Short mmCIF file of C-alpha atoms in Angstrom, two decimals:
data_model
loop_
_atom_site.label_atom_id
_atom_site.label_comp_id
_atom_site.label_asym_id
_atom_site.label_seq_id
_atom_site.Cartn_x
_atom_site.Cartn_y
_atom_site.Cartn_z
CA MET A 1 -32.52 -1.77 -18.10
CA PRO A 2 -34.42 0.38 -15.66
CA ALA A 3 -33.32 -1.42 -12.59
CA TYR A 4 -29.59 -1.55 -13.61
CA ASP A 5 -29.82 2.23 -14.48
CA ASP A 6 -31.56 3.05 -11.23
CA LEU A 7 -28.97 1.11 -9.37
CA MET A 8 -26.00 2.79 -11.04
CA ALA A 9 -27.33 6.30 -10.50
CA PHE A 10 -27.73 5.49 -6.84
CA GLN A 11 -24.28 4.02 -6.78
CA ARG A 12 -22.68 7.01 -8.42
CA THR A 13 -23.78 9.32 -5.54
CA THR A 14 -22.42 6.61 -3.01
CA GLN A 15 -19.07 6.46 -4.72
CA ALA A 16 -18.96 10.42 -4.88
CA LEU A 17 -19.49 10.62 -1.14
CA GLY A 18 -16.90 7.90 -0.57
CA GLU A 19 -14.37 10.03 -2.27
CA VAL A 20 -15.37 13.07 -0.17
CA ALA A 21 -14.75 10.95 2.83
CA GLY A 22 -11.38 9.91 1.57
CA ARG A 23 -10.49 13.40 0.90
CA THR A 24 -11.37 14.37 4.30
CA GLY A 25 -9.00 11.64 5.46
CA TRP A 26 -6.15 13.09 3.35
CA ASP A 27 -6.68 16.58 4.72
CA GLN A 28 -6.53 15.05 8.21
CA GLU A 29 -3.04 13.64 7.41
CA THR A 30 -1.65 16.77 5.78
CA PHE A 31 -3.14 20.18 6.43
CA MET A 32 -5.85 19.78 9.18
CA PRO A 33 -4.81 21.89 12.35
CA ARG A 34 -4.20 19.19 15.08
CA GLY A 35 -6.66 20.82 17.35
CA ALA A 36 -9.41 20.08 14.95
CA ALA A 37 -9.10 16.22 15.60
CA PRO A 38 -12.11 15.79 17.95
CA GLN A 39 -14.45 17.61 15.45
CA ARG A 40 -13.01 15.78 12.61
CA ALA A 41 -13.71 12.56 14.25
CA GLU A 42 -17.39 13.36 14.51
CA GLU A 43 -17.47 14.48 10.90
CA MET A 44 -15.79 11.32 9.75
CA ALA A 45 -18.24 9.28 11.80
CA ALA A 46 -21.18 11.28 10.33
CA LEU A 47 -20.11 10.54 6.84
CA GLU A 48 -19.68 6.85 7.54
CA GLU A 49 -23.17 6.71 8.93
CA VAL A 50 -24.54 8.21 5.70
CA LEU A 51 -22.31 5.81 3.51
CA HIS A 52 -23.32 2.90 5.58
CA ALA A 53 -27.00 3.63 5.20
CA ARG A 54 -26.47 3.98 1.40
CA ARG A 55 -24.55 0.69 1.24
CA THR A 56 -27.33 -1.17 3.13
CA ASP A 57 -30.32 0.70 1.63
CA PRO A 58 -33.11 -2.07 0.97
CA ARG A 59 -33.57 -0.79 -2.68
CA LEU A 60 -30.11 -2.18 -3.42
CA GLY A 61 -31.41 -5.73 -2.82
CA ASP A 62 -34.49 -5.01 -5.01
CA TRP A 63 -32.39 -3.54 -7.76
CA LEU A 64 -29.77 -6.29 -7.57
CA GLY A 65 -32.62 -8.78 -7.87
CA GLU A 66 -34.04 -7.09 -10.92
CA ALA A 67 -30.97 -6.06 -12.74
CA HIS A 68 -29.49 -7.75 -15.84
CA ALA A 69 -26.07 -7.26 -17.11
CA PRO A 70 -25.80 -6.44 -20.84
CA ASP A 71 -21.83 -6.76 -20.92
CA ALA A 72 -18.95 -7.56 -18.94
CA VAL A 73 -18.55 -4.08 -17.46
CA ALA A 74 -22.02 -4.04 -16.09
CA ASP A 75 -21.53 -7.76 -14.80
CA ALA A 76 -18.35 -6.49 -12.84
CA ASN A 77 -20.23 -3.55 -11.41
CA LEU A 78 -23.11 -5.94 -10.22
CA ARG A 79 -20.58 -8.06 -8.73
CA GLU A 80 -18.89 -5.41 -6.70
CA ILE A 81 -22.30 -3.87 -5.46
CA ARG A 82 -23.42 -7.44 -4.37
CA ARG A 83 -20.09 -7.94 -2.48
CA VAL A 84 -20.16 -4.66 -0.63
CA TYR A 85 -24.05 -4.86 0.03
CA ALA A 86 -23.59 -8.25 1.39
CA ARG A 87 -20.80 -7.24 3.62
CA SER A 88 -22.31 -4.01 4.87
CA ARG A 89 -25.43 -5.56 5.94
CA LYS A 90 -23.48 -7.84 8.40
CA VAL A 91 -22.06 -4.60 10.24
CA PRO A 92 -24.37 -2.67 12.37
CA ALA A 93 -24.58 1.16 11.60
CA ARG A 94 -23.62 2.00 14.99
CA LEU A 95 -20.40 -0.09 14.89
CA ALA A 96 -19.44 1.41 11.32
CA ALA A 97 -19.91 4.90 12.70
CA GLU A 98 -17.85 4.18 15.94
CA LEU A 99 -15.01 2.74 13.97
CA ALA A 100 -14.96 5.87 11.75
CA ARG A 101 -14.85 8.20 14.94
CA VAL A 102 -12.37 6.09 16.84
CA THR A 103 -9.88 5.55 14.04
CA SER A 104 -9.93 9.24 13.19
CA LEU A 105 -9.09 10.23 16.67
CA ALA A 106 -6.52 7.23 16.86
CA GLN A 107 -4.55 8.32 13.82
CA GLY A 108 -3.86 11.79 15.49
CA GLN A 109 -2.89 10.22 18.67
CA TRP A 110 -0.73 7.59 17.21
CA ALA A 111 1.26 10.55 15.25
CA THR A 112 1.81 12.51 18.55
CA ALA A 113 2.74 9.45 20.72
CA ARG A 114 4.86 8.22 17.89
CA ALA A 115 6.74 11.53 17.87
CA HIS A 116 7.35 11.34 21.59
CA ASP A 117 7.92 7.39 21.80
CA ASP A 118 5.15 7.35 24.17
CA ALA A 119 3.61 3.88 24.01
CA ALA A 120 1.66 4.31 27.07
CA ALA A 121 -0.33 7.28 25.55
CA PHE A 122 -1.11 5.18 22.54
CA LEU A 123 -2.11 1.73 23.81
CA PRO A 124 -5.56 2.71 25.20
CA VAL A 125 -6.89 3.99 22.04
CA LEU A 126 -5.34 0.98 20.04
CA ALA A 127 -6.97 -1.38 22.48
CA GLU A 128 -10.36 0.26 21.33
CA VAL A 129 -9.43 -0.01 17.84
CA VAL A 130 -8.72 -3.58 18.00
CA ARG A 131 -11.96 -4.28 20.15
CA LEU A 132 -14.01 -2.54 17.40
CA ARG A 133 -12.32 -4.50 14.62
CA ARG A 134 -12.60 -7.68 16.34
CA GLU A 135 -16.40 -7.11 16.69
CA GLU A 136 -16.61 -6.29 12.99
CA GLY A 137 -14.45 -9.28 11.98
CA GLN A 138 -16.75 -11.52 14.02
CA ALA A 139 -19.95 -9.98 12.48
CA LEU A 140 -18.48 -10.47 8.88
CA ALA A 141 -17.07 -14.05 9.52
CA GLU A 142 -20.51 -15.31 11.12
CA GLY A 143 -18.56 -17.90 12.77
CA GLY A 144 -15.63 -18.18 10.44
CA ASP A 145 -12.12 -16.65 10.80
CA PRO A 146 -12.52 -12.96 11.70
CA TYR A 147 -9.12 -12.26 10.16
CA ASP A 148 -9.96 -13.68 6.88
CA ALA A 149 -13.22 -11.70 6.93
CA LEU A 150 -11.35 -8.42 7.54
CA MET A 151 -8.89 -9.37 4.79
CA GLN A 152 -11.60 -9.16 2.12
CA ASP A 153 -11.69 -5.42 2.53
CA TYR A 154 -8.17 -5.30 1.09
CA GLU A 155 -7.83 -8.47 -0.98
CA PRO A 156 -11.24 -10.06 -2.08
CA GLY A 157 -10.94 -13.72 -2.48
CA GLY A 158 -7.86 -13.96 -0.32
CA SER A 159 -7.26 -16.18 2.73
CA SER A 160 -4.76 -16.13 5.63
CA ASP A 161 -4.09 -19.74 4.87
CA ALA A 162 -3.11 -18.85 1.38
CA MET A 163 -0.82 -15.88 2.52
CA ALA A 164 0.82 -18.15 5.10
CA ALA A 165 1.55 -20.60 2.25
CA MET A 166 2.96 -18.04 0.16
CA PHE A 167 5.15 -16.83 3.10
CA ASP A 168 6.34 -20.36 3.86
CA ALA A 169 7.33 -20.85 0.25
CA MET A 170 9.18 -17.42 0.08
CA ARG A 171 10.89 -17.47 3.42
CA PRO A 172 13.87 -20.10 2.98
CA ARG A 173 15.05 -18.40 -0.28
CA LEU A 174 14.84 -14.74 1.08
CA VAL A 175 16.66 -15.94 4.32
CA ALA A 176 19.36 -17.56 2.31
CA LEU A 177 19.78 -14.59 0.11
CA ARG A 178 19.89 -12.29 3.25
CA ALA A 179 22.60 -14.57 4.80
CA ARG A 180 24.70 -14.11 1.71
CA ALA A 181 24.40 -10.38 1.55
CA LEU A 182 25.07 -10.09 5.30
CA ASP A 183 28.23 -12.07 5.06
CA ALA A 184 29.50 -10.01 2.16
CA GLU A 185 31.33 -6.69 1.92
CA PRO A 186 28.86 -3.95 3.18
CA ALA A 187 27.30 -1.79 0.55
CA PRO A 188 28.60 1.93 0.31
CA HIS A 189 26.53 4.74 1.87
CA VAL A 190 25.52 7.91 0.21
CA SER A 191 26.45 10.99 2.15
CA GLY A 192 26.22 14.71 1.49
CA THR A 193 23.92 17.71 1.92
CA PHE A 194 20.34 17.16 0.83
CA PRO A 195 18.11 20.24 1.39
CA LYS A 196 14.29 19.75 1.82
CA ASP A 197 13.23 21.93 -1.05
CA ALA A 198 15.70 20.29 -3.45
CA GLN A 199 14.55 16.87 -2.53
CA LEU A 200 10.93 17.77 -3.19
CA ALA A 201 11.70 19.47 -6.49
CA LEU A 202 13.51 16.45 -7.59
CA ALA A 203 10.78 14.00 -6.21
CA ALA A 204 8.25 15.95 -8.36
CA GLU A 205 10.37 15.70 -11.40
CA ILE A 206 10.73 12.09 -11.05
CA ALA A 207 6.97 11.57 -10.33
CA GLY A 208 6.11 13.35 -13.63
CA ALA A 209 8.57 11.16 -15.56
CA TYR A 210 6.82 8.10 -14.20
CA GLY A 211 3.54 9.39 -15.65
CA TYR A 212 1.93 11.08 -12.47
CA ASP A 213 -0.45 13.58 -13.61
CA PHE A 214 -0.21 17.04 -11.68
CA GLN A 215 -3.28 18.22 -13.38
CA ARG A 216 -5.30 15.64 -11.51
CA GLY A 217 -3.08 15.40 -8.40
CA ARG A 218 -0.75 17.00 -5.89
CA LEU A 219 2.45 16.05 -3.87
CA ASP A 220 2.38 16.94 0.06
CA LEU A 221 4.10 15.99 3.18
CA ALA A 222 2.82 13.54 5.69
CA VAL A 223 4.04 11.45 8.57
CA HIS A 224 3.52 8.34 6.61
CA PRO A 225 3.44 8.50 2.81
CA PHE A 226 0.28 7.38 1.11
CA SER A 227 -1.83 7.98 -1.89
CA SER A 228 -5.47 8.86 -1.70
CA GLY A 229 -8.36 9.29 -4.25
CA SER A 230 -9.34 7.99 -7.74
CA GLY A 231 -10.17 9.26 -11.17
CA LEU A 232 -9.72 12.93 -11.57
CA ASP A 233 -8.34 13.55 -8.14
CA VAL A 234 -5.46 11.37 -7.03
CA ARG A 235 -3.05 12.89 -4.41
CA ILE A 236 0.09 11.56 -3.15
CA THR A 237 2.40 12.37 -0.10
CA THR A 238 6.01 11.82 0.75
CA ARG A 239 8.36 12.64 3.69
CA VAL A 240 11.85 14.06 4.05
CA ASP A 241 14.86 13.46 6.05
CA GLU A 242 17.65 15.97 5.02
CA ALA A 243 20.33 13.17 5.81
CA ASP A 244 18.57 10.47 3.64
CA PRO A 245 17.33 11.43 0.23
CA PHE A 246 16.25 8.05 -0.60
CA ASN A 247 13.45 8.12 1.82
CA CYS A 248 11.80 10.93 -0.18
CA LEU A 249 12.62 9.96 -3.65
CA TYR A 250 11.72 6.21 -3.31
CA SER A 251 8.55 6.90 -1.19
CA THR A 252 7.55 9.19 -3.89
CA ILE A 253 8.03 6.71 -6.69
CA HIS A 254 6.27 4.05 -4.69
CA GLU A 255 3.24 6.22 -4.09
CA VAL A 256 3.11 7.36 -7.89
CA GLY A 257 2.85 3.65 -8.53
CA HIS A 258 -0.55 3.72 -6.52
CA ALA A 259 -1.40 6.93 -8.07
CA ALA A 260 -0.75 6.02 -11.75
CA TYR A 261 -3.03 2.96 -11.27
CA GLU A 262 -5.80 5.17 -10.21
CA GLN A 263 -5.24 7.75 -12.87
CA GLY A 264 -4.87 5.12 -15.54
CA VAL A 265 -8.36 3.54 -14.98
CA ASP A 266 -10.54 3.78 -18.05
CA PRO A 267 -12.38 7.34 -17.75
CA ALA A 268 -15.63 5.38 -18.66
CA TYR A 269 -15.57 3.79 -15.15
CA LEU A 270 -15.43 7.00 -13.09
CA LEU A 271 -17.35 6.88 -10.02
CA THR A 272 -18.53 3.35 -10.68
CA PRO A 273 -17.76 0.41 -8.50
CA ILE A 274 -14.92 -0.95 -10.83
CA GLY A 275 -13.31 2.68 -11.33
CA LYS A 276 -10.64 1.80 -8.88
CA GLY A 277 -7.87 -0.71 -8.35
CA ALA A 278 -8.68 -4.35 -8.03
CA SER A 279 -7.24 -4.89 -4.60
CA MET A 280 -4.47 -3.75 -2.39
CA GLY A 281 -2.34 -6.66 -3.61
CA VAL A 282 -2.71 -5.35 -7.18
CA HIS A 283 -2.13 -1.80 -6.15
CA GLU A 284 1.06 -2.85 -4.50
CA SER A 285 2.19 -4.63 -7.61
CA GLN A 286 2.28 -1.10 -9.20
CA SER A 287 4.05 0.80 -6.45
CA ARG A 288 6.68 -2.20 -5.93
CA SER A 289 7.30 -2.46 -9.67
CA TYR A 290 7.73 1.15 -9.90
CA GLU A 291 9.78 1.60 -6.90
CA ASN A 292 12.04 -1.59 -7.04
CA GLN A 293 12.01 -3.13 -10.29
CA MET A 294 12.24 -0.02 -12.03
CA GLY A 295 13.58 2.62 -9.76
CA ARG A 296 16.23 0.51 -7.95
CA SER A 297 17.19 -1.29 -11.14
CA GLU A 298 21.06 -0.87 -12.35
CA ALA A 299 19.98 1.12 -15.49
CA TYR A 300 17.72 3.59 -13.57
CA CYS A 301 20.24 4.03 -10.82
CA GLY A 302 22.95 4.97 -13.43
CA TRP A 303 20.65 7.89 -14.60
CA LEU A 304 19.69 8.89 -10.93
CA TYR A 305 23.29 9.12 -9.88
CA GLY A 306 24.04 11.59 -12.59
CA ARG A 307 20.87 13.54 -11.81
CA MET A 308 21.27 13.56 -7.94
CA ARG A 309 24.93 14.91 -8.42
CA ASP A 310 23.55 17.61 -10.44
CA ALA A 311 21.23 18.52 -7.74
CA PHE A 312 23.28 17.86 -4.48
CA GLY A 313 26.85 17.71 -5.59
CA ASP A 314 29.24 14.96 -4.19
CA LEU A 315 27.26 11.99 -2.98
CA GLY A 316 30.00 10.25 -1.27
CA VAL A 317 30.19 7.38 -3.61
CA GLY A 318 32.62 7.35 -6.55
CA SER A 319 30.86 5.72 -9.21
CA ALA A 320 27.31 4.74 -10.67
CA ARG A 321 27.99 0.97 -9.72
CA ASP A 322 28.67 2.09 -5.94
CA PHE A 323 25.57 4.25 -6.15
CA TYR A 324 23.53 1.28 -7.36
CA ARG A 325 24.88 -0.97 -4.59
CA ALA A 326 24.11 1.90 -2.00
CA VAL A 327 20.48 2.12 -3.24
CA ASN A 328 20.14 -1.67 -2.80
CA GLY A 329 22.29 -2.25 0.31
CA VAL A 330 21.07 -5.01 2.37
CA ARG A 331 21.08 -4.26 6.14
CA SER A 332 18.83 -5.25 9.15
CA GLY A 333 16.92 -2.20 10.01
CA TYR A 334 14.04 -1.25 12.00
CA ILE A 335 11.69 0.52 9.46
CA ARG A 336 9.77 -1.33 6.98
CA THR A 337 9.36 1.49 4.50
CA GLU A 338 13.04 1.96 4.41
CA ALA A 339 13.98 -1.95 4.18
CA ASP A 340 15.69 -3.46 1.30
CA GLU A 341 14.01 -5.92 -0.95
CA LEU A 342 15.21 -8.95 0.93
CA HIS A 343 14.26 -7.78 4.47
CA TYR A 344 11.03 -6.06 3.33
CA ASN A 345 8.85 -9.35 3.29
CA LEU A 346 10.13 -10.51 6.58
CA HIS A 347 8.84 -7.24 7.99
CA ILE A 348 5.42 -8.05 6.60
CA MET A 349 5.65 -11.67 7.83
CA LEU A 350 6.14 -10.36 11.38
CA ARG A 351 3.08 -7.80 11.10
CA PHE A 352 0.90 -10.68 9.39
CA ASP A 353 1.23 -12.89 12.31
CA LEU A 354 0.80 -10.28 15.09
CA GLU A 355 -2.24 -8.83 13.55
CA ARG A 356 -3.80 -12.12 12.84
CA ALA A 357 -3.20 -13.23 16.52
CA LEU A 358 -4.78 -9.77 17.58
CA MET A 359 -7.97 -10.49 15.56
CA ARG A 360 -8.31 -13.97 16.74
CA GLY A 361 -7.98 -13.04 20.47
CA GLU A 362 -4.78 -14.87 20.73
CA LEU A 363 -2.70 -11.82 21.66
CA GLU A 364 -3.85 -8.76 23.67
CA VAL A 365 -2.77 -5.04 23.06
CA ALA A 366 -1.13 -4.95 26.37
CA ASP A 367 1.38 -7.70 25.17
CA LEU A 368 1.76 -6.41 21.68
CA GLU A 369 4.89 -4.33 22.23
CA ALA A 370 6.71 -7.27 24.02
CA ALA A 371 5.58 -9.76 21.38
CA TRP A 372 6.84 -7.41 18.65
CA ASN A 373 10.27 -6.90 20.21
CA ASP A 374 10.76 -10.63 20.77
CA ARG A 375 9.76 -11.54 17.34
CA PHE A 376 12.09 -8.73 15.80
CA ALA A 377 15.03 -9.77 17.71
CA ALA A 378 14.44 -13.33 16.50
CA ASP A 379 14.03 -12.46 12.95
CA PHE A 380 16.37 -9.40 12.54
CA GLY A 381 19.02 -10.19 15.22
CA VAL A 382 18.61 -6.61 16.46
CA ALA A 383 16.84 -5.34 19.73
CA VAL A 384 14.20 -2.68 19.22
CA ASP A 385 15.52 0.55 20.85
CA ARG A 386 12.09 2.52 20.95
CA PRO A 387 8.39 2.25 20.10
CA SER A 388 8.70 4.36 16.92
CA ASN A 389 11.28 1.93 15.53
CA GLY A 390 9.02 -1.06 16.60
CA PHE A 391 5.41 -1.48 16.95
CA MET A 392 4.40 2.21 16.74
CA GLN A 393 6.22 2.72 13.31
CA ASP A 394 3.21 2.11 10.92
CA VAL A 395 -0.10 4.07 10.93
CA HIS A 396 -2.05 1.02 9.91
CA TRP A 397 -3.04 -0.38 13.17
CA SER A 398 -4.07 3.08 14.67
CA VAL A 399 -6.60 3.46 11.58
CA GLY A 400 -7.84 -0.08 11.90
CA LEU A 401 -6.21 -1.52 8.78
CA MET A 402 -6.09 -5.17 10.05
CA GLY A 403 -5.85 -7.58 7.34
CA TYR A 404 -4.00 -4.97 4.96
CA PHE A 405 -0.32 -5.95 5.84
CA PRO A 406 -0.03 -9.15 3.92
CA THR A 407 -1.18 -7.44 0.64
CA TYR A 408 2.33 -5.84 0.54
CA SER A 409 4.04 -9.15 0.09
CA LEU A 410 1.23 -10.34 -2.37
CA GLY A 411 2.02 -7.02 -4.34
CA ASN A 412 5.76 -8.06 -4.31
CA LEU A 413 4.65 -11.36 -5.87
CA TYR A 414 2.27 -9.79 -8.51
CA ALA A 415 5.11 -7.22 -9.33
CA GLY A 416 7.41 -10.11 -10.13
CA CYS A 417 4.93 -11.71 -12.55
CA LEU A 418 4.00 -8.26 -14.29
CA MET A 419 7.58 -7.03 -14.66
CA ALA A 420 8.67 -10.41 -16.09
CA ALA A 421 5.85 -10.03 -18.63
CA ALA A 422 6.74 -6.56 -19.38
CA ARG A 423 10.27 -7.36 -20.27
CA ARG A 424 9.10 -10.27 -22.20
CA ASP A 425 6.74 -8.09 -24.42
CA VAL A 426 8.75 -4.68 -24.56
CA ALA A 427 12.23 -4.33 -25.95
CA GLY A 428 14.53 -1.66 -24.72
CA ILE A 429 12.97 -1.15 -21.01
CA ASP A 430 16.55 -0.97 -19.50
CA ASP A 431 17.70 1.43 -22.15
CA ALA A 432 14.98 3.75 -21.71
CA LEU A 433 15.49 3.56 -17.68
CA ALA A 434 19.03 4.35 -18.30
CA SER A 435 18.01 7.84 -19.73
CA GLY A 436 15.53 8.23 -16.94
CA ASP A 437 12.51 7.32 -18.81
CA PRO A 438 10.21 4.56 -17.11
CA SER A 439 7.60 5.11 -19.71
CA PRO A 440 8.01 1.80 -21.94
CA ALA A 441 7.44 -0.23 -18.53
CA THR A 442 4.77 2.25 -17.08
CA GLY A 443 3.07 2.13 -20.43
CA TRP A 444 2.77 -1.53 -20.49
CA MET A 445 1.24 -1.49 -17.00
CA ARG A 446 -1.22 1.00 -18.00
CA GLU A 447 -2.29 -0.88 -21.24
CA HIS A 448 -2.27 -4.30 -19.79
CA LEU A 449 -3.42 -3.77 -16.29
CA GLN A 450 -4.24 -0.23 -14.96
CA ARG A 451 -6.97 0.78 -17.46
CA TYR A 452 -9.25 -2.25 -16.45
CA GLY A 453 -9.61 -1.06 -12.74
CA SER A 454 -11.75 -3.77 -10.80
CA LEU A 455 -13.07 -5.23 -13.91
CA ARG A 456 -11.75 -8.59 -12.80
CA MET A 457 -11.01 -10.11 -9.46
CA PRO A 458 -7.34 -9.52 -8.31
CA ALA A 459 -5.60 -12.80 -9.11
CA GLU A 460 -7.45 -12.76 -12.57
CA THR A 461 -6.44 -9.06 -13.16
CA VAL A 462 -2.78 -10.17 -13.02
CA ALA A 463 -3.34 -13.31 -14.99
CA HIS A 464 -5.05 -11.35 -17.68
CA ALA A 465 -2.23 -8.88 -17.92
CA THR A 466 0.67 -11.73 -17.92
CA GLY A 467 -0.98 -14.55 -19.74
CA GLU A 468 -0.19 -16.87 -16.66
CA ALA A 469 -1.45 -17.68 -13.20
CA PRO A 470 0.41 -15.71 -10.55
CA SER A 471 3.20 -17.37 -8.59
CA ALA A 472 6.13 -16.62 -6.50
CA GLU A 473 8.70 -17.99 -8.81
CA PRO A 474 9.33 -14.69 -11.10
CA LEU A 475 9.86 -12.56 -7.91
CA LEU A 476 12.27 -15.00 -6.46
CA ALA A 477 14.20 -15.44 -9.65
CA TYR A 478 14.54 -11.63 -9.90
CA LEU A 479 15.83 -11.31 -6.44
CA GLU A 480 18.27 -14.03 -6.73
CA ALA A 481 19.63 -12.70 -10.01
CA LYS A 482 19.75 -9.22 -8.49
CA PHE A 483 21.37 -10.06 -5.25
CA THR A 484 23.84 -12.61 -6.28
CA ASP A 485 25.13 -9.97 -8.85
CA LEU A 486 25.24 -7.35 -5.98
CA TYR A 487 26.69 -9.63 -3.57
CA PRO A 488 28.83 -12.24 -5.51
#
């Protein structure tokens, strides 16, 4: 197999350079001095030029034409290399480098503008990001839908029409559940003193219990929590609000879901095209099942209630049941990452519609804030009070991740399917969660899904794990059972 061997040797170096670029991005959002931003933008652009040249190297076409796959692993590697090669050749090297440079600068400008609620300072650079991403989408689409073309970076095989149909199926039942909850007695609030260091210590303890390997990772602070890396170096971040410990704890569990996926991939796939998660939708299935279906379950909340009382003293709620209600309280709020399970998908629907309109040229950046505010008031019944609670709250658009948002809801859908299968196959999941031990559920995820990386396409990955084609029904059934119990 000389052609296949040559191809994979070349690809291994490309994968390694991609990891270096990713770690440079991680540093930018954690420890990089703010004054380094202009230089870092040039560094990121230089790395992207090298990567783009490798992804479009003419030798790839020759090797792909000659290579033969002796097994399913080799076949999947060839599939991924062909997919990336075909996409990369459609994007000019100039555009790839400029996108890397501009989005690197935009991320820092977004963080500063968000901290000061200064929309005017952010809009010019966002307009430049949107212009470049539109150009990229049009190049990739070759006359088709540019938004669909961009989505392929995050959910290969996905389409905006399929996403819209998914949202149409979910919306009525979510809205009905939300109305039921908002008409009922409000959930209690946790209150008390929650020092930063104590929150981070508990977050690290919980991360370890969920299977995060600190020998191959680390936990740091960032403006917007994220997970970065694959294989032997997978890092997570969280954030701390001393008045709201759930922000830190559940952000950490969420990012551990992502990181556990990457750490759980078969080591034989290291630095190969399939040695990573199958898609962002499948990735989100891990983070959302870890955070919500395990971490916000009544069983786990019973354990967490006692552990937080040990760490912080009185929590302002008088029982484990009230704590569970507080963790899962349904409230109209501004912030997607802090939204309850009913409102969360409504947040995603808003972003999906707006960014699709942006990429199709149906909405301009100058009109984005007003469009967001009008839609938010209509969907949530609350007027947006400031940009950091509105269109500037998420990092995604500043770094050019148009097409990413709908994968969050797809991840919720996949999580519903996966957890239903895990409960079908594994006895005692709730008993273990009640003692602070998620390992029966996380172990099922590792064995049935995580270890395979990108061996299969996204929907096939979930179907292989569960034995059934993905559908929204398990998620909606889970939500209806949970929230009709919480809000009788």
